[in-house]
Tab-separated table of C-alpha atoms and ligand atoms in Angstrom:
chain	number	residue	atom	x	y	z
A	1	MET	CA	67.802	83.220	92.435
A	2	PRO	CA	70.472	83.707	89.787
A	3	GLN	CA	73.333	81.247	89.955
A	4	LEU	CA	77.040	81.421	89.329
A	5	THR	CA	79.084	78.326	88.387
A	6	PHE	CA	82.877	78.267	88.318
A	7	LEU	CA	83.802	76.493	85.083
A	8	GLY	CA	87.478	77.424	85.271
A	9	ALA	CA	90.204	79.397	87.055
A	10	ALA	CA	88.984	77.724	90.241
A	11	ARG	CA	92.066	76.952	92.367
A	12	THR	CA	94.188	77.268	89.251
A	13	VAL	CA	95.346	80.192	87.108
A	14	THR	CA	93.927	79.297	83.724
A	15	GLY	CA	90.650	78.425	82.026
A	16	SER	CA	88.667	81.436	83.299
A	17	LYS	CA	84.987	80.733	82.666
A	18	TYR	CA	82.054	81.701	84.838
A	19	LEU	CA	78.529	80.683	83.975
A	20	VAL	CA	75.753	82.974	85.095
A	21	GLU	CA	72.191	81.679	85.012
A	22	ALA	CA	69.170	83.856	85.701
A	23	GLY	CA	65.689	82.679	84.768
A	24	ASP	CA	66.005	81.187	81.296
A	25	GLU	CA	69.096	83.198	80.479
A	26	ARG	CA	72.666	81.929	80.461
A	27	VAL	CA	75.690	84.175	80.092
A	28	LEU	CA	79.328	83.183	80.203
A	29	VAL	CA	81.880	85.612	81.635
A	30	ASP	CA	85.253	84.874	80.035
A	31	CYS	CA	85.857	81.832	77.916
A	32	GLY	CA	89.446	80.831	78.551
A	33	LEU	CA	91.636	77.886	77.728
A	34	PHE	CA	93.162	75.701	80.388
A	35	GLN	CA	96.949	75.793	80.050
A	36	GLY	CA	99.950	74.298	81.839
A	37	LEU	CA	99.687	70.856	83.434
A	38	LYS	CA	98.421	68.093	81.163
A	39	GLU	CA	95.510	67.165	83.426
A	40	LEU	CA	94.343	70.780	83.097
A	41	ARG	CA	94.849	70.974	79.340
A	42	LEU	CA	92.789	67.814	78.942
A	43	ARG	CA	89.846	69.689	80.466
A	44	ASN	CA	89.661	71.727	77.262
A	45	TRP	CA	88.414	68.540	75.602
A	46	ASP	CA	85.695	67.771	78.150
A	47	PRO	CA	82.218	68.786	77.078
A	48	LEU	CA	81.086	71.955	78.848
A	49	PRO	CA	78.481	71.208	81.515
A	50	VAL	CA	76.204	73.541	79.559
A	51	ASP	CA	75.187	73.329	75.901
A	52	PRO	CA	76.970	76.158	74.028
A	53	ALA	CA	73.859	76.626	71.878
A	54	GLY	CA	71.910	77.478	75.036
A	55	ILE	CA	74.201	80.351	76.066
A	56	ARG	CA	72.783	83.774	75.233
A	57	ALA	CA	75.986	85.830	75.327
A	58	VAL	CA	79.610	85.921	76.433
A	59	VAL	CA	81.252	88.847	78.206
A	60	LEU	CA	85.057	89.119	78.171
A	61	THR	CA	87.380	90.771	80.663
A	62	HIS	CA	90.483	90.823	78.431
A	63	ALA	CA	92.203	89.145	75.507
A	64	HIS	CA	94.700	86.785	77.158
A	65	LEU	CA	94.165	83.220	75.970
A	66	ASP	CA	93.343	81.915	79.424
A	67	HIS	CA	90.326	84.254	79.250
A	68	VAL	CA	89.313	84.069	75.567
A	69	GLY	CA	91.034	81.040	74.029
A	70	TYR	CA	88.062	78.675	74.315
A	71	LEU	CA	85.773	80.964	72.271
A	72	PRO	CA	86.382	79.192	68.929
A	73	ARG	CA	85.558	75.854	70.559
A	74	LEU	CA	82.395	77.362	72.056
A	75	VAL	CA	81.410	78.597	68.609
A	76	SER	CA	82.152	75.263	66.926
A	77	GLY	CA	80.016	73.706	69.650
A	78	GLY	CA	77.015	75.772	68.572
A	79	PHE	CA	77.255	79.119	70.399
A	80	ARG	CA	75.656	81.798	68.197
A	81	GLY	CA	75.254	84.745	70.578
A	82	ARG	CA	77.131	87.976	70.879
A	83	ILE	CA	80.519	88.300	72.572
A	84	PHE	CA	80.669	91.603	74.460
A	85	CYS	CA	84.075	93.150	75.116
A	86	THR	CA	85.896	96.479	75.028
A	87	PRO	CA	87.203	97.733	71.660
A	88	GLY	CA	90.812	97.105	72.779
A	89	THR	CA	89.958	93.511	73.668
A	90	ALA	CA	88.263	93.069	70.281
A	91	ASP	CA	91.436	94.343	68.560
A	92	LEU	CA	93.655	91.923	70.426
A	93	CYS	CA	91.248	88.995	69.905
A	94	HIS	CA	91.780	89.494	66.167
A	95	ILE	CA	95.443	88.688	66.776
A	96	VAL	CA	95.277	85.887	69.309
A	97	LEU	CA	92.319	83.772	68.239
A	98	PRO	CA	93.258	83.009	64.605
A	99	ASP	CA	96.806	82.370	65.802
A	100	ALA	CA	95.529	79.933	68.438
A	101	GLY	CA	93.482	78.182	65.742
A	102	ARG	CA	96.530	77.838	63.491
A	103	LEU	CA	98.545	76.448	66.419
A	104	GLN	CA	95.849	73.882	67.210
A	105	GLU	CA	95.793	72.754	63.599
A	106	GLU	CA	99.581	72.602	63.468
A	107	ASP	CA	99.736	70.542	66.698
A	108	ALA	CA	97.237	68.057	65.309
A	109	ARG	CA	99.232	67.806	62.060
A	110	GLN	CA	102.441	67.179	63.990
A	111	ALA	CA	100.789	64.590	66.204
A	112	ASN	CA	99.529	62.728	63.156
A	113	LYS	CA	102.844	62.983	61.345
A	114	HIS	CA	104.905	61.684	64.245
A	115	GLY	CA	102.231	59.360	65.518
A	116	TYR	CA	102.394	60.641	69.098
A	117	THR	CA	98.692	60.401	69.637
A	118	ARG	CA	96.320	57.773	70.874
A	119	HIS	CA	93.602	59.263	68.707
A	120	ALA	CA	93.606	58.475	65.029
A	121	PRO	CA	93.541	60.913	63.486
A	122	ALA	CA	94.369	63.610	66.074
A	123	LEU	CA	91.977	66.534	65.707
A	124	PRO	CA	92.565	70.176	66.577
A	125	LEU	CA	90.628	71.539	69.555
A	126	PHE	CA	89.415	74.167	67.089
A	127	THR	CA	90.489	75.580	63.749
A	128	GLU	CA	91.436	78.971	62.377
A	129	ALA	CA	88.044	79.031	60.658
A	130	ASP	CA	86.331	78.558	64.042
A	131	ALA	CA	88.379	81.478	65.345
A	132	PHE	CA	87.264	83.752	62.502
A	133	ARG	CA	83.701	82.776	63.153
A	134	ALA	CA	84.108	83.713	66.816
A	135	LEU	CA	85.546	87.087	65.784
A	136	SER	CA	82.441	87.797	63.717
A	137	GLN	CA	80.384	87.537	66.910
A	138	LEU	CA	82.393	90.167	68.834
A	139	GLN	CA	80.408	93.159	70.017
A	140	PRO	CA	82.702	95.972	71.230
A	141	VAL	CA	81.355	98.294	73.947
A	142	GLY	CA	83.185	101.219	75.548
A	143	PHE	CA	84.178	101.465	79.223
A	144	GLU	CA	81.581	102.406	81.853
A	145	ARG	CA	78.538	102.085	79.615
A	146	PRO	CA	76.139	99.472	81.021
A	147	VAL	CA	74.549	97.454	78.214
A	148	PRO	CA	71.949	94.680	78.272
A	149	VAL	CA	73.649	91.366	77.437
A	150	ALA	CA	70.618	89.133	78.031
A	151	SER	CA	67.068	89.585	79.206
A	152	GLY	CA	67.296	91.189	82.661
A	153	ILE	CA	71.103	91.176	82.748
A	154	GLU	CA	73.294	94.233	82.205
A	155	ALA	CA	77.063	94.358	82.011
A	156	GLU	CA	79.515	97.216	82.308
A	157	PHE	CA	83.269	97.384	81.710
A	158	VAL	CA	85.583	99.159	84.140
A	159	ASN	CA	89.274	99.614	83.389
A	160	ALA	CA	91.481	96.990	85.094
A	161	GLY	CA	94.909	98.243	83.944
A	162	HIS	CA	96.226	94.755	83.134
A	163	LEU	CA	96.386	94.757	79.314
A	164	LEU	CA	95.166	96.998	76.521
A	165	GLY	CA	91.358	96.971	76.769
A	166	SER	CA	91.373	94.942	80.003
A	167	ALA	CA	88.339	95.341	82.193
A	168	MET	CA	86.502	94.214	85.236
A	169	VAL	CA	82.929	93.288	84.406
A	170	ARG	CA	80.120	94.438	86.644
A	171	MET	CA	76.951	92.518	86.045
A	172	ARG	CA	73.574	93.712	87.250
A	173	PHE	CA	70.529	91.490	87.605
A	174	VAL	CA	67.657	93.830	86.904
A	175	ALA	CA	64.922	91.356	87.862
A	176	ASN	CA	66.574	90.315	91.122
A	177	GLY	CA	66.546	93.538	93.074
A	178	GLY	CA	69.402	94.863	90.940
A	179	ARG	CA	71.937	92.558	92.575
A	180	ARG	CA	75.441	93.081	91.292
A	181	VAL	CA	78.419	90.827	90.755
A	182	LEU	CA	81.844	92.199	89.999
A	183	PHE	CA	84.100	89.909	87.979
A	184	GLY	CA	87.504	91.382	88.698
A	185	GLY	CA	89.251	89.739	85.725
A	186	ASP	CA	93.012	90.045	85.994
A	187	LEU	CA	94.022	93.003	88.081
A	188	GLY	CA	96.743	95.351	86.852
A	189	ARG	CA	99.162	97.327	88.968
A	190	TYR	CA	99.682	100.772	90.376
A	191	ALA	CA	102.163	103.356	89.152
A	192	ARG	CA	103.477	101.303	86.257
A	193	PRO	CA	104.432	102.593	82.828
A	194	VAL	CA	102.387	101.829	79.696
A	195	LEU	CA	99.001	101.127	81.331
A	196	PRO	CA	96.949	103.262	83.731
A	197	ASP	CA	96.221	102.187	87.320
A	198	PRO	CA	93.194	99.921	87.830
A	199	GLU	CA	89.986	101.752	88.714
A	200	PRO	CA	88.716	101.089	92.240
A	201	PRO	CA	86.144	98.276	92.458
A	202	PRO	CA	82.624	99.562	91.802
A	203	GLU	CA	79.922	98.641	94.302
A	204	ALA	CA	78.872	94.969	94.166
A	205	ASP	CA	77.172	92.279	96.242
A	206	LEU	CA	79.572	89.550	95.152
A	207	LEU	CA	83.152	90.040	94.152
A	208	LEU	CA	85.445	87.721	92.186
A	209	VAL	CA	89.087	88.508	92.804
A	210	GLU	CA	92.143	87.051	91.125
A	211	SER	CA	94.843	85.664	93.403
A	212	THR	CA	97.748	84.784	91.091
A	213	TYR	CA	100.217	86.558	93.371
A	214	GLY	CA	98.127	86.356	96.535
A	215	ASP	CA	101.116	85.248	98.605
A	216	ARG	CA	103.748	87.462	97.023
A	217	VAL	CA	104.931	91.014	97.057
A	218	HIS	CA	106.682	91.948	93.831
A	219	GLU	CA	110.205	93.166	94.223
A	220	GLU	CA	110.199	96.904	94.408
A	221	ASP	CA	110.637	98.853	91.235
A	222	ASP	CA	114.370	99.527	91.066
A	223	ASP	CA	114.090	101.951	88.156
A	224	ALA	CA	115.293	99.110	85.912
A	225	THR	CA	118.703	98.961	87.588
A	226	ARG	CA	118.855	95.178	87.454
A	227	LEU	CA	117.663	95.091	83.872
A	228	ALA	CA	120.400	97.577	82.949
A	229	GLN	CA	122.974	95.444	84.734
A	230	LEU	CA	121.862	92.206	83.048
A	231	ILE	CA	121.901	93.774	79.592
A	232	THR	CA	125.286	95.420	80.125
A	233	GLU	CA	126.955	92.303	81.562
A	234	THR	CA	125.550	90.020	78.873
A	235	ALA	CA	126.675	92.386	76.112
A	236	LYS	CA	130.165	92.469	77.663
A	237	ARG	CA	130.310	88.664	77.517
A	238	GLY	CA	129.301	88.875	73.867
A	239	GLY	CA	125.964	87.210	74.580
A	240	LYS	CA	122.334	87.754	73.757
A	241	VAL	CA	119.511	88.532	76.140
A	242	ILE	CA	116.536	86.346	75.304
A	243	VAL	CA	113.275	87.553	76.811
A	244	PRO	CA	110.407	85.060	76.549
A	245	ALA	CA	107.426	87.372	76.728
A	246	PHE	CA	103.696	87.105	76.330
A	247	ALA	CA	102.994	88.650	72.944
A	248	LEU	CA	100.311	90.762	74.530
A	249	GLY	CA	101.287	93.181	77.255
A	250	ARG	CA	104.759	92.292	78.450
A	251	VAL	CA	106.531	93.158	75.189
A	252	GLU	CA	105.384	96.768	75.480
A	253	GLU	CA	106.720	97.114	78.986
A	254	VAL	CA	110.086	95.521	78.177
A	255	LEU	CA	110.491	97.844	75.185
A	256	TYR	CA	109.492	100.859	77.261
A	257	TRP	CA	112.251	100.132	79.789
A	258	VAL	CA	114.929	99.297	77.237
A	259	LYS	CA	114.155	102.509	75.378
A	260	ARG	CA	114.331	104.489	78.593
A	261	LEU	CA	117.664	102.903	79.574
A	262	GLU	CA	119.021	103.787	76.132
A	263	ASP	CA	117.744	107.356	76.398
A	264	GLU	CA	119.453	107.678	79.777
A	265	SER	CA	122.652	106.084	78.405
A	266	ARG	CA	122.534	103.358	81.050
A	267	ILE	CA	123.014	100.461	78.616
A	268	PRO	CA	124.892	99.982	75.365
A	269	VAL	CA	122.642	100.513	72.347
A	270	LEU	CA	121.965	96.997	71.044
A	271	PRO	CA	119.746	95.718	68.293
A	272	VAL	CA	116.374	94.898	69.839
A	273	TYR	CA	114.400	92.291	67.935
A	274	VAL	CA	110.741	91.611	68.470
A	275	ASP	CA	110.525	88.107	67.054
A	276	SER	CA	106.810	87.548	67.273
A	277	PRO	CA	104.447	88.621	64.510
A	278	MET	CA	101.675	88.758	67.105
A	279	ALA	CA	103.635	91.044	69.376
A	280	VAL	CA	104.412	93.357	66.469
A	281	GLU	CA	100.717	93.574	65.605
A	282	ALA	CA	99.817	94.145	69.240
A	283	LEU	CA	102.313	97.015	69.408
A	284	ARG	CA	100.396	98.726	66.619
A	285	PHE	CA	97.127	98.421	68.523
A	286	TYR	CA	98.778	99.827	71.646
A	287	SER	CA	100.057	102.765	69.636
A	288	ALA	CA	96.714	103.340	67.916
A	289	ARG	CA	94.854	103.345	71.247
A	290	TYR	CA	97.360	105.600	72.941
A	291	SER	CA	94.569	107.528	74.684
A	292	GLU	CA	93.948	104.395	76.793
A	293	LEU	CA	97.572	104.162	77.898
A	294	ASP	CA	99.231	105.614	80.970
A	295	PRO	CA	99.109	109.428	80.888
A	296	ASP	CA	102.922	109.516	81.108
A	297	ILE	CA	103.420	108.008	77.681
A	298	ARG	CA	100.299	109.435	76.083
A	299	PRO	CA	102.003	112.359	74.362
A	300	ALA	CA	103.702	109.753	72.213
A	301	ARG	CA	102.142	110.169	68.844
A	302	ARG	CA	100.039	107.655	67.031
A	303	ASP	CA	103.082	105.605	66.074
A	304	LEU	CA	105.494	103.213	67.717
A	305	SER	CA	107.626	106.004	69.181
A	306	ALA	CA	106.869	105.143	72.787
A	307	PHE	CA	108.278	101.670	72.188
A	308	ALA	CA	110.848	102.153	69.424
A	309	THR	CA	114.344	101.613	70.774
A	310	ARG	CA	117.177	102.988	68.659
A	311	ARG	CA	117.976	99.797	66.814
A	312	PHE	CA	114.487	98.374	66.901
A	313	GLU	CA	113.739	95.574	64.453
A	314	GLU	CA	110.565	93.682	63.783
A	315	VAL	CA	111.140	90.093	62.772
A	316	HIS	CA	108.471	88.899	60.375
A	317	SER	CA	109.401	85.830	58.371
A	318	PRO	CA	110.524	82.500	59.807
A	319	LYS	CA	113.700	82.923	57.721
A	320	GLN	CA	114.550	86.224	59.467
A	321	SER	CA	113.889	84.470	62.754
A	322	LYS	CA	116.268	81.620	61.865
A	323	ASP	CA	119.014	84.033	60.777
A	324	LEU	CA	118.623	85.875	64.046
A	325	MET	CA	118.754	82.613	65.989
A	326	ARG	CA	122.072	81.671	64.397
A	327	SER	CA	123.614	85.127	64.771
A	328	ASN	CA	125.891	85.484	67.771
A	329	ARG	CA	125.974	89.286	67.884
A	330	PRO	CA	125.006	90.777	71.226
A	331	SER	CA	121.374	91.759	71.030
A	332	ILE	CA	118.087	91.676	72.872
A	333	VAL	CA	115.538	89.235	71.493
A	334	ILE	CA	111.961	89.431	72.704
A	335	SER	CA	109.930	86.460	71.579
A	336	SER	CA	106.912	84.482	72.692
A	337	SER	CA	105.555	82.433	74.289
A	338	GLY	CA	106.113	83.963	77.707
A	339	MET	CA	106.239	80.655	79.593
A	340	ALA	CA	108.364	78.998	76.882
A	341	THR	CA	105.607	76.496	76.175
A	342	GLY	CA	105.730	77.053	72.423
A	343	GLY	CA	106.342	79.652	69.738
A	344	ARG	CA	109.512	80.997	68.189
A	345	VAL	CA	111.236	81.557	71.514
A	346	LEU	CA	111.817	77.799	71.734
A	347	HIS	CA	114.208	77.971	68.773
A	348	HIS	CA	116.103	80.800	70.431
A	349	LEU	CA	116.252	78.860	73.688
A	350	LYS	CA	117.520	75.719	71.993
A	351	GLU	CA	120.347	77.776	70.566
A	352	THR	CA	121.226	79.912	73.613
A	353	LEU	CA	120.567	77.765	76.697
A	354	PRO	CA	123.708	75.585	76.271
A	355	ASP	CA	125.975	78.668	76.098
A	356	ALA	CA	127.025	80.519	79.263
A	357	ARG	CA	127.477	83.824	77.439
A	358	HIS	CA	123.753	84.309	77.049
A	359	THR	CA	121.040	85.379	79.452
A	360	VAL	CA	117.440	84.226	79.462
A	361	LEU	CA	115.258	86.726	81.244
A	362	PHE	CA	111.716	85.897	82.339
A	363	VAL	CA	109.444	88.853	83.002
A	364	GLY	CA	106.054	87.245	83.621
A	365	TYR	CA	104.268	84.600	85.652
A	366	GLN	CA	105.538	81.048	85.087
A	367	ALA	CA	102.744	78.547	85.677
A	368	GLU	CA	103.288	75.094	87.139
A	369	GLY	CA	104.143	72.498	84.534
A	370	THR	CA	105.652	74.923	82.021
A	371	ARG	CA	109.207	74.963	80.674
A	372	GLY	CA	109.564	78.527	81.962
A	373	ARG	CA	108.810	77.350	85.485
A	374	GLN	CA	111.401	74.547	85.183
A	375	LEU	CA	114.035	77.044	84.098
A	376	VAL	CA	113.394	79.592	86.830
A	377	ASP	CA	113.315	76.713	89.323
A	378	GLY	CA	116.886	75.909	88.270
A	379	ALA	CA	116.542	72.933	85.884
A	380	ARG	CA	119.935	71.807	84.564
A	381	GLU	CA	118.371	70.634	81.326
A	382	VAL	CA	115.042	70.995	79.598
A	383	LYS	CA	113.356	69.129	76.793
A	384	ILE	CA	112.665	71.166	73.657
A	385	HIS	CA	111.232	69.623	70.474
A	386	GLY	CA	112.069	66.168	71.790
A	387	MET	CA	115.722	67.032	72.574
A	388	GLN	CA	117.363	67.347	75.987
A	389	VAL	CA	118.978	70.795	76.039
A	390	PRO	CA	121.585	71.517	78.743
A	391	VAL	CA	121.202	74.814	80.591
A	392	HIS	CA	124.392	76.868	80.952
A	393	ALA	CA	123.003	80.312	80.120
A	394	GLN	CA	122.285	82.709	82.965
A	395	ILE	CA	118.614	82.373	83.914
A	396	GLU	CA	117.030	85.448	85.445
A	397	LYS	CA	113.611	86.619	86.456
A	398	ILE	CA	112.400	90.154	87.007
A	399	ASP	CA	109.115	90.177	88.861
A	400	SER	CA	108.621	93.908	88.924
A	401	MET	CA	107.432	93.771	85.312
A	402	SER	CA	104.570	91.453	86.183
A	403	ALA	CA	101.162	92.454	84.808
A	404	HIS	CA	99.374	91.062	87.861
A	405	ALA	CA	98.798	92.897	91.106
A	406	ASP	CA	100.663	91.404	94.071
A	407	ARG	CA	99.152	90.781	97.517
A	408	ASN	CA	99.572	94.378	98.666
A	409	GLU	CA	98.152	95.774	95.439
A	410	ILE	CA	95.147	93.448	95.598
A	411	LEU	CA	94.517	94.596	99.179
A	412	ARG	CA	94.970	98.233	98.150
A	413	TRP	CA	92.453	97.729	95.357
A	414	LEU	CA	89.958	95.983	97.671
A	415	SER	CA	90.279	98.779	100.233
A	416	GLY	CA	88.630	101.023	97.637
A	417	ALA	CA	85.407	98.961	97.675
A	418	PRO	CA	82.521	101.321	98.519
A	419	ARG	CA	80.922	98.717	100.801
A	420	VAL	CA	81.436	95.234	102.172
A	421	PRO	CA	80.456	92.560	99.619
A	422	LYS	CA	78.318	89.661	100.829
A	423	THR	CA	81.058	87.299	99.677
A	424	ALA	CA	84.403	87.665	97.956
A	425	TYR	CA	85.346	84.651	95.828
A	426	LEU	CA	89.010	84.095	95.134
A	427	VAL	CA	89.730	82.784	91.658
A	428	HIS	CA	92.621	82.595	89.213
A	429	GLY	CA	95.285	81.372	91.614
A	430	GLU	CA	97.023	78.230	92.763
A	431	PRO	CA	95.813	76.925	96.157
A	432	GLU	CA	98.687	78.259	98.259
A	433	PRO	CA	98.590	81.927	97.199
A	434	MET	CA	94.819	81.718	97.430
A	435	GLU	CA	94.826	80.584	101.059
A	436	THR	CA	97.350	83.266	102.004
A	437	LEU	CA	95.309	85.985	100.345
A	438	LYS	CA	92.114	84.668	101.936
A	439	ALA	CA	93.655	84.963	105.385
A	440	ALA	CA	94.938	88.471	104.605
A	441	ILE	CA	91.522	89.713	103.414
A	442	GLU	CA	89.718	88.154	106.379
A	443	GLU	CA	92.156	89.689	108.798
A	444	ARG	CA	92.293	93.127	107.221
A	445	PHE	CA	88.655	93.630	106.188
A	446	GLY	CA	86.726	90.931	108.089
A	447	TRP	CA	84.933	89.896	104.869
A	448	THR	CA	83.518	86.474	104.020
A	449	VAL	CA	86.011	84.976	101.591
A	450	LYS	CA	85.588	81.721	99.671
A	451	THR	CA	87.812	79.698	97.379
A	452	PRO	CA	85.358	77.881	95.096
A	453	GLU	CA	86.165	74.569	93.460
A	454	TYR	CA	85.984	73.629	89.816
A	455	LEU	CA	82.304	73.260	88.837
A	456	GLU	CA	81.055	74.612	92.182
A	457	ALA	CA	77.816	76.579	91.889
A	458	VAL	CA	76.725	79.384	94.218
A	459	GLU	CA	73.676	81.572	94.542
A	460	ILE	CA	73.958	85.206	93.526
B	501	ZN	ZN1	95.594	88.255	81.839
């Protein structure tokens, strides 16, 4: 019987990696980095329980780092197979993987320079060169076209509506009575701008379902009323609105709403800076693949018009970023990383957090152990670049812009399943949301639901 082993995203939200073994073939679905708590991040350094050289292929659901960020390490460890993904995912991987490699190298340099390492010398988890090598192994495949990924194993991508190119992966085991496993990836949301709704789950024997927000219902879409209010009030105080945002996905939605509020004259027209070279590149891919976006914004031409606010500015050089950081003019600054764990947004936060005029607005999930989580949990000070920074700025969170389905949306999506799966496995969630969602699925559908542990193996 084919086997499935949970090598990540098991009772946690990062490190997505699922090993499929059938006969002599091994395929990895997703190849993500562990992020957040230190004990999790350290797992990135553990040897994989399987030799990378013995893996035939990798199949990716989407280009967020917790789903693709381990690829360069897999490649440096000897993986030489093909990496199947949608064309949109391939585009975005070209942005995120080399950047992740550069960051790893930079971290190692810093650790060596300041001596805060027990390892001498500190080494990067992988390098930019490893990332480029991984990119050369990408094999883009369109949606809903089953392709053989290994002997006797086919995979097919189905739109998940979570990020440009995001997909669920349905795997079919030709030699084993055509059994099917659906890897749900991260599930997008219904009736949101920018991306289309997720497709209903295709028929499968086993189902892997994310549970990030398994115990939550996102606040209802208020037509951006609160966003308008926050921007207007902050501008009146003469402050800036700092939006830590994941470079991929959230930036587009924030820009969409700000542009709409401007068009409807519901906010003052402020300079809007996207201070993230990655986010700027991602915007171009979104615009170029406009046919994959939500039908409502599709007529937007092949340019940035769907996202270009009136005083839209891309920030490229570190110098521009520093000037912007020191400027006290009211403006909206969108910068990554989304959980304030690194990136240029840290400089903006260092500057704005101590000042009550400013607002810091979180629009995405804040994982345990991150600075973003500390701030939304009400920390009075946070440590940035070794300094204690007092928090006087207004800290806000708008959940309705989340890219992840909430409990009701997950249930709505599951209700579209053409038949009862043998087992539904909950993944990609912290234990509490997972247990709540498990109970909800059992009660509503009467399915067998399991919450596998790290390194647990099950029969397919
Ligand atoms: Zn994701």
